[in-house]
Tab-separated table of C-alpha atoms in Angstrom:
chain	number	residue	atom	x	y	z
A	1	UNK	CA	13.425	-24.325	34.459
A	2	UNK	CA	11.005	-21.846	34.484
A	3	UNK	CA	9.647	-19.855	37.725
A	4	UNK	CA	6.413	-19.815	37.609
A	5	UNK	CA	4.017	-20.389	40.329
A	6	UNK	CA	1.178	-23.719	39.487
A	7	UNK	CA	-1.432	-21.110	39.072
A	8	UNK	CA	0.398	-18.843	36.768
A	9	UNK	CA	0.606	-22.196	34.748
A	10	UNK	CA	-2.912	-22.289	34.648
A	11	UNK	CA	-4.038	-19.375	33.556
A	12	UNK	CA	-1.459	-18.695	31.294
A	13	UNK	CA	-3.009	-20.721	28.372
A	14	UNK	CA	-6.572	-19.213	29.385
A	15	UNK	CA	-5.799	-15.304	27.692
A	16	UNK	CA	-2.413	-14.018	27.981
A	17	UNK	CA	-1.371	-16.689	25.927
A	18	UNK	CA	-4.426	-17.822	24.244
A	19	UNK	CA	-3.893	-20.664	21.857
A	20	UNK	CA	-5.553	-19.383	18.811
A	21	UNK	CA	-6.094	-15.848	19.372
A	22	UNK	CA	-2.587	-14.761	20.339
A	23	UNK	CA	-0.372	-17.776	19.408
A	24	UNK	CA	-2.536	-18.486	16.067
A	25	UNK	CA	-2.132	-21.913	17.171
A	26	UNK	CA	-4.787	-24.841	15.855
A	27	UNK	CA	-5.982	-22.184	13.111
A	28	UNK	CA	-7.637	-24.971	11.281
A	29	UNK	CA	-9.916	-26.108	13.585
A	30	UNK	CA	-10.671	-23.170	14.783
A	31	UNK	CA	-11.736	-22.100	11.501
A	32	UNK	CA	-13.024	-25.283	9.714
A	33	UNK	CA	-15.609	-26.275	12.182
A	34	UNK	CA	-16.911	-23.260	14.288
A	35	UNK	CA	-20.190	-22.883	12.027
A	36	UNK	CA	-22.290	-23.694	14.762
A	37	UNK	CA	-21.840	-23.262	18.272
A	38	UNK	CA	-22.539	-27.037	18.989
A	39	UNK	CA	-19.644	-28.105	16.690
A	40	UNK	CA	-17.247	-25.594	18.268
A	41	UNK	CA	-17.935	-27.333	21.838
A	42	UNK	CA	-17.829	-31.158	20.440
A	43	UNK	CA	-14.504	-29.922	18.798
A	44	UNK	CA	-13.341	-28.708	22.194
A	45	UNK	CA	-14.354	-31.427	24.204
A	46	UNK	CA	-12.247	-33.616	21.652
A	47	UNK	CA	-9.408	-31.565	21.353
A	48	UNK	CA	-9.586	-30.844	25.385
A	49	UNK	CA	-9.466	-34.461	26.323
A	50	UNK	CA	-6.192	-35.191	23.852
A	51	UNK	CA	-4.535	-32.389	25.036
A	52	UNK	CA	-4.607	-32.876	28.811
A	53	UNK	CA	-4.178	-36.965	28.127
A	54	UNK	CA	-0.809	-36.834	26.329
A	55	UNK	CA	0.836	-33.740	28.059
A	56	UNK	CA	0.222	-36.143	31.554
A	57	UNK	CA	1.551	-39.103	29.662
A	58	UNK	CA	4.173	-37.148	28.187
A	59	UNK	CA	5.679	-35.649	31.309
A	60	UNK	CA	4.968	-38.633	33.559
A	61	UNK	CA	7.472	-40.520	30.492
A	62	UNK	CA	9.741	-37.554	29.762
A	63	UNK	CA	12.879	-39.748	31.093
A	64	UNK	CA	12.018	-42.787	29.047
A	65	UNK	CA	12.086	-40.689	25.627
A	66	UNK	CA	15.344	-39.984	23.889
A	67	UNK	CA	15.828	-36.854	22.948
A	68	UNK	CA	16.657	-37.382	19.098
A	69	UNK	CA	13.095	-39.425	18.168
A	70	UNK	CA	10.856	-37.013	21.106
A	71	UNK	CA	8.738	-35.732	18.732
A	72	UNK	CA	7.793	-38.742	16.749
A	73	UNK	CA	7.065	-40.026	20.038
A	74	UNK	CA	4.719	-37.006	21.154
A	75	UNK	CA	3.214	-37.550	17.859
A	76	UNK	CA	2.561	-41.201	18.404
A	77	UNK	CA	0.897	-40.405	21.811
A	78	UNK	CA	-0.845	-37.673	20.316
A	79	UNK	CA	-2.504	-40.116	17.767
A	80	UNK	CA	-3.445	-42.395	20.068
A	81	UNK	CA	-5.946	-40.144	22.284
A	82	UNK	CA	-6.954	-39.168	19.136
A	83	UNK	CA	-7.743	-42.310	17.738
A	84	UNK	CA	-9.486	-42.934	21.317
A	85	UNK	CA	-11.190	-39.509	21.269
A	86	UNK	CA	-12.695	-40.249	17.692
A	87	UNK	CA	-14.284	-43.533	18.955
A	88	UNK	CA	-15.761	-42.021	21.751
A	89	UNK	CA	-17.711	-39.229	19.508
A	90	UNK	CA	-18.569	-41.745	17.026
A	91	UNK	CA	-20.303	-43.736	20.146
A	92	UNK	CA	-21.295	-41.416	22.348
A	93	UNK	CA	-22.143	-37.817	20.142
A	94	UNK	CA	-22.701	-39.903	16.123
A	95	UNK	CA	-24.491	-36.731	15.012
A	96	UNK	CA	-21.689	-34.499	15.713
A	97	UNK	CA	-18.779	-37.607	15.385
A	98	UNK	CA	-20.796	-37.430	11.301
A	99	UNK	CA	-21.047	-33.370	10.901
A	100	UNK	CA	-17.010	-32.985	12.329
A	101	UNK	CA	-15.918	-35.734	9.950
A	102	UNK	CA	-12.421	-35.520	9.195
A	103	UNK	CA	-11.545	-32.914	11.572
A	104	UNK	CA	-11.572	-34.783	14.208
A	105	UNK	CA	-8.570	-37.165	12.921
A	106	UNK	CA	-7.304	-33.463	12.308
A	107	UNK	CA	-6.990	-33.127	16.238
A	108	UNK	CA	-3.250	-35.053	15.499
A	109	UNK	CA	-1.707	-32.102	13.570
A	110	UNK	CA	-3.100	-29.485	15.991
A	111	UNK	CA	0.036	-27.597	16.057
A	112	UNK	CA	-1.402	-26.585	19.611
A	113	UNK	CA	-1.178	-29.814	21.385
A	114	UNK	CA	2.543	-31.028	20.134
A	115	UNK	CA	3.675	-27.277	21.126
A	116	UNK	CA	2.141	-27.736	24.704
A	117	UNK	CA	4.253	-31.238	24.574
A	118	UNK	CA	7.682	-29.700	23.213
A	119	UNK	CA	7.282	-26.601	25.494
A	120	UNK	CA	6.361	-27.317	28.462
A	121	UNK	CA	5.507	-30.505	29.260
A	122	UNK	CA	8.869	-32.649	28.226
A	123	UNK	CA	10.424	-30.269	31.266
A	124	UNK	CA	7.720	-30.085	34.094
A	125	UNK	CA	6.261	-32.724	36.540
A	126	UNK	CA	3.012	-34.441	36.092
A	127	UNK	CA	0.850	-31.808	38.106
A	128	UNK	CA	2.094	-29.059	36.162
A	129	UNK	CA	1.310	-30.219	32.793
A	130	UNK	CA	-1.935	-31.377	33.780
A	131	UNK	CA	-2.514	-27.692	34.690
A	132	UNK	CA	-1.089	-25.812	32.104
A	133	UNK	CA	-3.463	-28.488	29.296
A	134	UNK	CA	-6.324	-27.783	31.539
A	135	UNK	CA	-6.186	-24.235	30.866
A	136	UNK	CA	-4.891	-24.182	26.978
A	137	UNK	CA	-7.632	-26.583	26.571
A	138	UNK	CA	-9.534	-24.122	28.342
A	139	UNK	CA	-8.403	-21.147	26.276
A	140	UNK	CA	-8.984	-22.710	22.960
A	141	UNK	CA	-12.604	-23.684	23.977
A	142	UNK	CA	-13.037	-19.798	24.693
A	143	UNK	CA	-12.029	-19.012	21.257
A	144	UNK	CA	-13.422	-21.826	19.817
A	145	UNK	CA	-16.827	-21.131	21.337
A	146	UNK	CA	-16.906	-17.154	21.050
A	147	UNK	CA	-15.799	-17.271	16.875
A	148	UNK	CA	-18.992	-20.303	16.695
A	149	UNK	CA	-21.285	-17.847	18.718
A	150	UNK	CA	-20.583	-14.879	16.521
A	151	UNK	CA	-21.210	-16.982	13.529
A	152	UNK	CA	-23.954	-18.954	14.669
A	153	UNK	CA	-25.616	-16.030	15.820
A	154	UNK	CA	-25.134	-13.840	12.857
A	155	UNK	CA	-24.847	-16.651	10.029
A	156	UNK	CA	-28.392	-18.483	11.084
A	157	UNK	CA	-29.901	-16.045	13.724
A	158	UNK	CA	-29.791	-18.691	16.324
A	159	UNK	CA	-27.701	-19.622	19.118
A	160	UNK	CA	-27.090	-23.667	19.525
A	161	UNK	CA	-30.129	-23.919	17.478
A	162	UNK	CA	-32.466	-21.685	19.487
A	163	UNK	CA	-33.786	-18.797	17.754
A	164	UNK	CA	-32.587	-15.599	18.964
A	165	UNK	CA	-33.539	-12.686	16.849
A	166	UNK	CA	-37.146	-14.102	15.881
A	167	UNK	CA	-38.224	-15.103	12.562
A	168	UNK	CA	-37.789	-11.744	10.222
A	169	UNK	CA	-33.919	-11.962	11.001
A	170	UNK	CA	-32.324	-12.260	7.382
A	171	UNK	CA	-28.870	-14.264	8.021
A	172	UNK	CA	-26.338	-13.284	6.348
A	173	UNK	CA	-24.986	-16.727	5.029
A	174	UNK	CA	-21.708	-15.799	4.427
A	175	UNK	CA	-20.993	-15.995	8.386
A	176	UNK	CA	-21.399	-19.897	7.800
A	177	UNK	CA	-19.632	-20.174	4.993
A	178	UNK	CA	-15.862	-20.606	4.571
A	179	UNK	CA	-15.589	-16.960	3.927
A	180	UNK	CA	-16.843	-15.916	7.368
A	181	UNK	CA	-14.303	-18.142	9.035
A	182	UNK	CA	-11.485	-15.970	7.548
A	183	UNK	CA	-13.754	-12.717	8.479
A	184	UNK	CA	-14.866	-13.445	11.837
A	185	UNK	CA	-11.057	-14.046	13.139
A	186	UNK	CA	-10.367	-11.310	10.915
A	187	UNK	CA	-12.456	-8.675	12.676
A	188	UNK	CA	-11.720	-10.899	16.152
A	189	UNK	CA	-7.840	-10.054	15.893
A	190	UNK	CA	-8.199	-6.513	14.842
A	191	UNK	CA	-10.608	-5.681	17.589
A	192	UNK	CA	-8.074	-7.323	20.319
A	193	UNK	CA	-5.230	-5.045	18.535
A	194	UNK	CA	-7.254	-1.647	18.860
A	195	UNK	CA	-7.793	-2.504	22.328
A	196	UNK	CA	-4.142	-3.136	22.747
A	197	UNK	CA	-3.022	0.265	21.111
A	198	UNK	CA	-5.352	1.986	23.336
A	199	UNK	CA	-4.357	0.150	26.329
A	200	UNK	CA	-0.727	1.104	25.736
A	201	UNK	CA	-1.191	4.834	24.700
A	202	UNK	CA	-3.262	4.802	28.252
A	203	UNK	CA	-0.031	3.536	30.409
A	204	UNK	CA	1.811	5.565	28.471
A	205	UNK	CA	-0.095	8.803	29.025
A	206	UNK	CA	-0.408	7.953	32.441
A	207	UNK	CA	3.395	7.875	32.463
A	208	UNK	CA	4.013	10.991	31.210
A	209	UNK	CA	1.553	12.524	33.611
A	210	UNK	CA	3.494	10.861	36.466
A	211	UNK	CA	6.893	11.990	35.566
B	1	UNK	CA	-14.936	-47.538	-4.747
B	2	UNK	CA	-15.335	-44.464	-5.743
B	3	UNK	CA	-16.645	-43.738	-9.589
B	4	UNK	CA	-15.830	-39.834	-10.439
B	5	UNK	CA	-14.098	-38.702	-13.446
B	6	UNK	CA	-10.275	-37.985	-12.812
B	7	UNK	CA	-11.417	-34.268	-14.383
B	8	UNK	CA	-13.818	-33.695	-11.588
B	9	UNK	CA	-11.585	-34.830	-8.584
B	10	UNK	CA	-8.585	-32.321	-10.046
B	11	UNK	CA	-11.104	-29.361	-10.700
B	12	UNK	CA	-13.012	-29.720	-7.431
B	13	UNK	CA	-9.772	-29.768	-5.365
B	14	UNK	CA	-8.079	-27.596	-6.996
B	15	UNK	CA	-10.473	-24.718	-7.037
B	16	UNK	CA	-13.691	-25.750	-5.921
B	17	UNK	CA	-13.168	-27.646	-2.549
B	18	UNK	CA	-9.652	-25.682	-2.583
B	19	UNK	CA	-7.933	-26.964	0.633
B	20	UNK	CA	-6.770	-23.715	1.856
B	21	UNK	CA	-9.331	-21.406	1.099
B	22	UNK	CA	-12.700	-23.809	1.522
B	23	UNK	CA	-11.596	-26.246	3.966
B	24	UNK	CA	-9.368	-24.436	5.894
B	25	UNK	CA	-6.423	-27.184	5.611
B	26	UNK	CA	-2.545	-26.234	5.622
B	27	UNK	CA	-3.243	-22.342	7.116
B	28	UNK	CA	0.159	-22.642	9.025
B	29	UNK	CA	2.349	-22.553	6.121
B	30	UNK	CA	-0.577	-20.120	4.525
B	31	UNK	CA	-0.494	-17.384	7.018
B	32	UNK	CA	4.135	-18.241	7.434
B	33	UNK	CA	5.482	-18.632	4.202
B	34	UNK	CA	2.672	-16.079	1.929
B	35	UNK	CA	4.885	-12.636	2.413
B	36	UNK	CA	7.239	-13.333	-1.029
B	37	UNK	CA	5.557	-15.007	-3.802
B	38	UNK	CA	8.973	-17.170	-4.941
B	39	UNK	CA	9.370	-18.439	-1.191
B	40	UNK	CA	5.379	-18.820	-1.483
B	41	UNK	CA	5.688	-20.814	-5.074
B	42	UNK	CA	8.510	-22.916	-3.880
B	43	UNK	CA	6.575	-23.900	-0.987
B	44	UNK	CA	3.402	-25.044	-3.127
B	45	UNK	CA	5.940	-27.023	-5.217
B	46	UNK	CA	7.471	-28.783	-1.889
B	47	UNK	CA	3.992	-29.497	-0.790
B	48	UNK	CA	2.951	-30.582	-4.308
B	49	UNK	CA	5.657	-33.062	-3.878
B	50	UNK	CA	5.372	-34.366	-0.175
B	51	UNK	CA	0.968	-34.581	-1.386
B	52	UNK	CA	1.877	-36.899	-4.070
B	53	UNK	CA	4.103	-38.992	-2.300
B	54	UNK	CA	1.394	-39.342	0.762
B	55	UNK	CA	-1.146	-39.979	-1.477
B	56	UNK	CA	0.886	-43.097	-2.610
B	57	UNK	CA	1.448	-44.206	0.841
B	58	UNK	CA	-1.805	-44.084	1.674
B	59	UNK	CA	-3.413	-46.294	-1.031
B	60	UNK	CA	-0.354	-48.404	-0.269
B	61	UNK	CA	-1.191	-48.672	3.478
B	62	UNK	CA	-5.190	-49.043	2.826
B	63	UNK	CA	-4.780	-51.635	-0.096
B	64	UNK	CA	-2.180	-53.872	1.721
B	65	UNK	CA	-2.137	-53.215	5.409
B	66	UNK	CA	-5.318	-51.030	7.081
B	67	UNK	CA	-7.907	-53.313	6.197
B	68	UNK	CA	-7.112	-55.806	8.790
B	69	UNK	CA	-6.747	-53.136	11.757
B	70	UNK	CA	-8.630	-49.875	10.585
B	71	UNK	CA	-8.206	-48.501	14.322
B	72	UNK	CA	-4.384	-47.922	13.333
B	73	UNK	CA	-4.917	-45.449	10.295
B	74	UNK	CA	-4.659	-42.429	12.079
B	75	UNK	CA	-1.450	-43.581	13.671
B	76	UNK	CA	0.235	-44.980	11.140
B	77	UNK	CA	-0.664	-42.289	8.221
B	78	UNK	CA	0.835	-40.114	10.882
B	79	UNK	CA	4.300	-42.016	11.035
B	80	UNK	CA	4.291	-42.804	7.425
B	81	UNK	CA	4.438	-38.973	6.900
B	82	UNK	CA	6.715	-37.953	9.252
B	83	UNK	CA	9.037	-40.132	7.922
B	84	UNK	CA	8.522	-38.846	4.027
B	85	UNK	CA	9.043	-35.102	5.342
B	86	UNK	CA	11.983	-36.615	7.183
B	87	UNK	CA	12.940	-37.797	3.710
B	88	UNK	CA	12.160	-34.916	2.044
B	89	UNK	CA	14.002	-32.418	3.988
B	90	UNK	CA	17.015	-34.145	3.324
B	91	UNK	CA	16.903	-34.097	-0.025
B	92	UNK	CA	15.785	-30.790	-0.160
B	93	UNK	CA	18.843	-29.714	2.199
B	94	UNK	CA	21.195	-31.922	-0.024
B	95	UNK	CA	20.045	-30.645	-3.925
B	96	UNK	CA	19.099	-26.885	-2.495
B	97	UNK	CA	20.349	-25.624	0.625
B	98	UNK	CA	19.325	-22.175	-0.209
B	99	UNK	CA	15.496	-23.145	-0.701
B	100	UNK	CA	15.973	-24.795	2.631
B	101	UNK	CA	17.221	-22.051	4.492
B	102	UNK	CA	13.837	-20.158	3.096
B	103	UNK	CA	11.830	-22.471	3.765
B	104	UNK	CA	12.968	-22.712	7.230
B	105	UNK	CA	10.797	-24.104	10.236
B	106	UNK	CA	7.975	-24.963	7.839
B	107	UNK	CA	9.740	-27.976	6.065
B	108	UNK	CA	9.662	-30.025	8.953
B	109	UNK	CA	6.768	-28.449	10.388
B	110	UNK	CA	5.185	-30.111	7.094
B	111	UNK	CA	4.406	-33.061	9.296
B	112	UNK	CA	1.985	-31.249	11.111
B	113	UNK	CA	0.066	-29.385	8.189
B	114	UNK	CA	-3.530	-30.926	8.255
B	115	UNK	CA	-3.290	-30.809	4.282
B	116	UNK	CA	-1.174	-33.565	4.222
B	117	UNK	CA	-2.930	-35.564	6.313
B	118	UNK	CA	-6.363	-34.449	5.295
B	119	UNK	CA	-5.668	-35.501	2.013
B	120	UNK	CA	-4.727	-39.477	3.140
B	121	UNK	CA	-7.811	-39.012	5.234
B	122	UNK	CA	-10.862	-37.614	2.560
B	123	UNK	CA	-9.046	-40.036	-0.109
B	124	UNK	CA	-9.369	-42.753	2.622
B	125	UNK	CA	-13.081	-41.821	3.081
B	126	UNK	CA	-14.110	-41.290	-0.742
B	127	UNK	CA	-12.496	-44.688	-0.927
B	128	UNK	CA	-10.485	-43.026	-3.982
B	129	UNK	CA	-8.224	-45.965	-6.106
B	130	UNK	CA	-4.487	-45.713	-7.163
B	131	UNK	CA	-5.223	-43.044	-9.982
B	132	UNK	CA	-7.656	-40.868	-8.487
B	133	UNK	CA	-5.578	-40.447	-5.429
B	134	UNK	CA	-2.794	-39.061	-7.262
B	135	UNK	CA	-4.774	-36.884	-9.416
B	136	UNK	CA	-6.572	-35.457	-5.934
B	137	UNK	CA	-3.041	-35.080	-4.222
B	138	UNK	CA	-1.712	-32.881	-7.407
B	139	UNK	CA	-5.245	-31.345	-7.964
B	140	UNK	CA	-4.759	-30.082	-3.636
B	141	UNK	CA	-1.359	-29.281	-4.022
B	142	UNK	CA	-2.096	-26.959	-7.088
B	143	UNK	CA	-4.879	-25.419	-5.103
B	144	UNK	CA	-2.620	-24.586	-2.541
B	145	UNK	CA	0.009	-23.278	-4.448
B	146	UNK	CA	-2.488	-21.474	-6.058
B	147	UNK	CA	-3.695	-19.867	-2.972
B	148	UNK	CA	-0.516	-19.663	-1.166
B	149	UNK	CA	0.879	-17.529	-4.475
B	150	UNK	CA	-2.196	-15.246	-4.805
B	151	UNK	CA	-2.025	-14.677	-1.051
B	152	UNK	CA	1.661	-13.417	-1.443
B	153	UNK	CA	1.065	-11.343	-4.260
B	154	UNK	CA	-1.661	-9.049	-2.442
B	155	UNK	CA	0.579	-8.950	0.661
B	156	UNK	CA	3.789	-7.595	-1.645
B	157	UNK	CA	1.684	-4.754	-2.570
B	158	UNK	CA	0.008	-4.631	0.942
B	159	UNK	CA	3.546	-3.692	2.236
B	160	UNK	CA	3.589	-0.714	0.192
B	161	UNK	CA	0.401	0.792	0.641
B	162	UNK	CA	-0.393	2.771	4.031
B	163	UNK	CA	-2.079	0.401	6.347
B	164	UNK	CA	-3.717	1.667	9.493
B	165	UNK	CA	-1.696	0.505	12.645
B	166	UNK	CA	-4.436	-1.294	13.828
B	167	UNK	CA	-4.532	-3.773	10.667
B	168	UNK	CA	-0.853	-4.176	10.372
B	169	UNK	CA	-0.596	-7.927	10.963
B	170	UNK	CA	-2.743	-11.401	11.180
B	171	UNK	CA	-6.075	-9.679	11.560
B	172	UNK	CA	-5.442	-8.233	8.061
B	173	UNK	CA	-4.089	-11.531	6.364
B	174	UNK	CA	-7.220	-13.396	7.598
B	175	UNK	CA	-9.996	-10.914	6.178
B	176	UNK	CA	-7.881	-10.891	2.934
B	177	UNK	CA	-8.038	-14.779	3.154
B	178	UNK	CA	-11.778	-14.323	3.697
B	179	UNK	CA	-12.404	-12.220	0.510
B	180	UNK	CA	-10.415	-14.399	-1.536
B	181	UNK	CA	-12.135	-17.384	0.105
B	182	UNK	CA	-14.920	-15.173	-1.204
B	183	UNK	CA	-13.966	-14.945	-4.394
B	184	UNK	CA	-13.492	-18.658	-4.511
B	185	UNK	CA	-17.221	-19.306	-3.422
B	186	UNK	CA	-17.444	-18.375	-7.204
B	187	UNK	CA	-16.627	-21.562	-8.370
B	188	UNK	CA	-19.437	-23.571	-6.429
B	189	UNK	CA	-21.683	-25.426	-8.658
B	190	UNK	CA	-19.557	-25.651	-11.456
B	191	UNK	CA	-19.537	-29.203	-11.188
């Protein structure tokens, strides 16, 4: 077993290891449906809710699941908060259950979610996998949200359908399009790896100062 | 019941509404498996395969079994392919163990590509019958070959060429994705 502290658990999923934007985990959502800011947080919610539902089930049953058939049986619960989740929308949110569509039935293959399962919680106790979903769920909304502000913003001009840059804003459409998906984690990933090198050539300057 | 032309459901998912490129389905294998273009070909061929067979299973399932308890489909188009991959990863290891040992984690990872189970979903939805199902399933799996081969191609000759450090990596892939993506916007309103 691992030794990490609850906390570190927590806050491990929120940006060291961040779901989508270092792990390039749950790429399709995260692309597919972040046109508007509004779909980006129904999409969370969703995927938030699965996540946290079946790593508690999961590690409250890890003795009861042989080891050979463990990830049909993630899989199984997986598709069952999803199958609940997509009822819920299409009660409680119809407008957004209607503009997600398919994606939401998507939630299943969310590479994300069975890899929380596999890794983490088919070893730790209930708490701890309740934590560690609460804060990949958490991290993935952060992506989620920031790529459907950018595009929001830039695509339409708005942000979650209030105009921000007044009416002689021309949007550029492509930010809504497919297209900008690709772009705007594009330019997202690039921007975290210049900060990177520059972090690093820092420490390292600093360490050849010290020495 | 759905009443397109078989021409216009292959066209618009191969190119049009390609899965990889416009909807943003199957990107694991996409951004895994694109960095040699006969791994990348021989992928689009498995998935070819594994999109036909789902596509089967899925009219099977709707036409015989889902209408009584719709609330099941997700779950049970999930086991149903797991199962097939399950299927098809034996055979694969069995007739080509070298194709398998390329193809590595992504053959069973094949479960969880949303283009397989997008594709029993939107035929599901369109309410497409036994022939337009299959012609969607090989129309998607040419579209991703298609993609997945073009993608490998530009990053063969990406590897040569002097890339800042900066780029070297995902962020790169993804805005080349976007461009082509681009590209593909070209083919909107043709039908």
């Amino acid at each position: 077993m691992r030794t990490t502290t609850p906390s570190q658990d927590f806050i491990r999923g929120i940006w060291n290891e961040n779901p989508v934007l270092i792990q390039m985990l749950g790429l399709c959502p995260a692309l597919a449906v972040t046109n508007s800011v509004a779909n980006a947080l129904a999409m969370s919610a969703a995927t938030f809710f699965v996540i946290c539902c079946s790593s508690v089930l999961v590690s409250a049953f890890k003795r009861f699941i042989p080891n050979e058939v463990r990830i049909s049986a993630y899989i199984l619960v997986i598709a069952t908060f999803v199958t609940l989740a997509d009822m819920m929308l299409q009660a409680y949110a119809p407008a957004q259950h209607k503009e997600l569509g398919a994606f939401i039935a998507l939630i299943v293959v969310n590479c994300m979610i069975l890899g929380r399962q596999e890794a983490f919680s088919a070893k730790n106790n209930v708490f701890r996998s309740l934590l560690d979903a609460i804060g990949t769920g958490i991290g993935f909304t952060i992506a989620l949200v920031m790529m459907g502000g950018f595009r929001e913003l830039l695509g339409t001009g708005s942000f979650l359908g209030v105009s921000v840059f007044g009416p002689n804003f021309e949007p550029w459409v492509i930010m809504v399009l497919p297209a900008g998906g690709f772009l705007t984690l594009g330019f997202i990933l690039l921007a975290m790896g210049y900060f990177e090198q520059r972090k690093k050539a820092k420490t390292a300057l600093t360490a050849e100062a010290s020495s | 019941m759905n009443d397109q032309t078989l021409f216009s459901i292959f066209f618009s998912a191969m190119v049009v509404n390609n899965f990889t490129l416009a909807m943003f389905l199957g990107l694991c294998p996409f951004m895994g498996v694109s960095a040699r273009v006969e791994t990348a070909l021989r992928m689009g061929l498995a998935n070819i395969f594994v999109l036909v067979l789902t596509s089967l299973a899925a009219w099977f399932l709707n036409s015989f079994i889902l209408e009584a308890v719709p609330y099941l489909r997700i779950i049970s188009f999930i086991i149903v392919i797991a199962s097939l991959v399950q299927i098809v990863e034996m055979v694969v290891k069995k007739i080509s163990p070298a194709l398998f040992r390329q193809l590595g984690i992504f053959l069973p990872l094949m479960t969880t590509n949303c283009a397989i189970l997008g594709l029993a979903i939107f035929q599901t939805n369109r309410g497409y019958g036994f022939m337009q199902g299959i012609t969607f399933a090989v129309g998607a799996g040419l579209g991703l070959t298609l993609a997945l081969v073009l993608m490998a191609s530009i990053r063969e000759s990406v590897e040569l060429s002097d890339v800042p450090n900066v780029a070297k990596g995902t962020g790169l892939v993804l805005i080349i994705a976007g461009t082509l993506s681009m590209a593909f916007m070209g083919f909107a309103g043709l039908l």
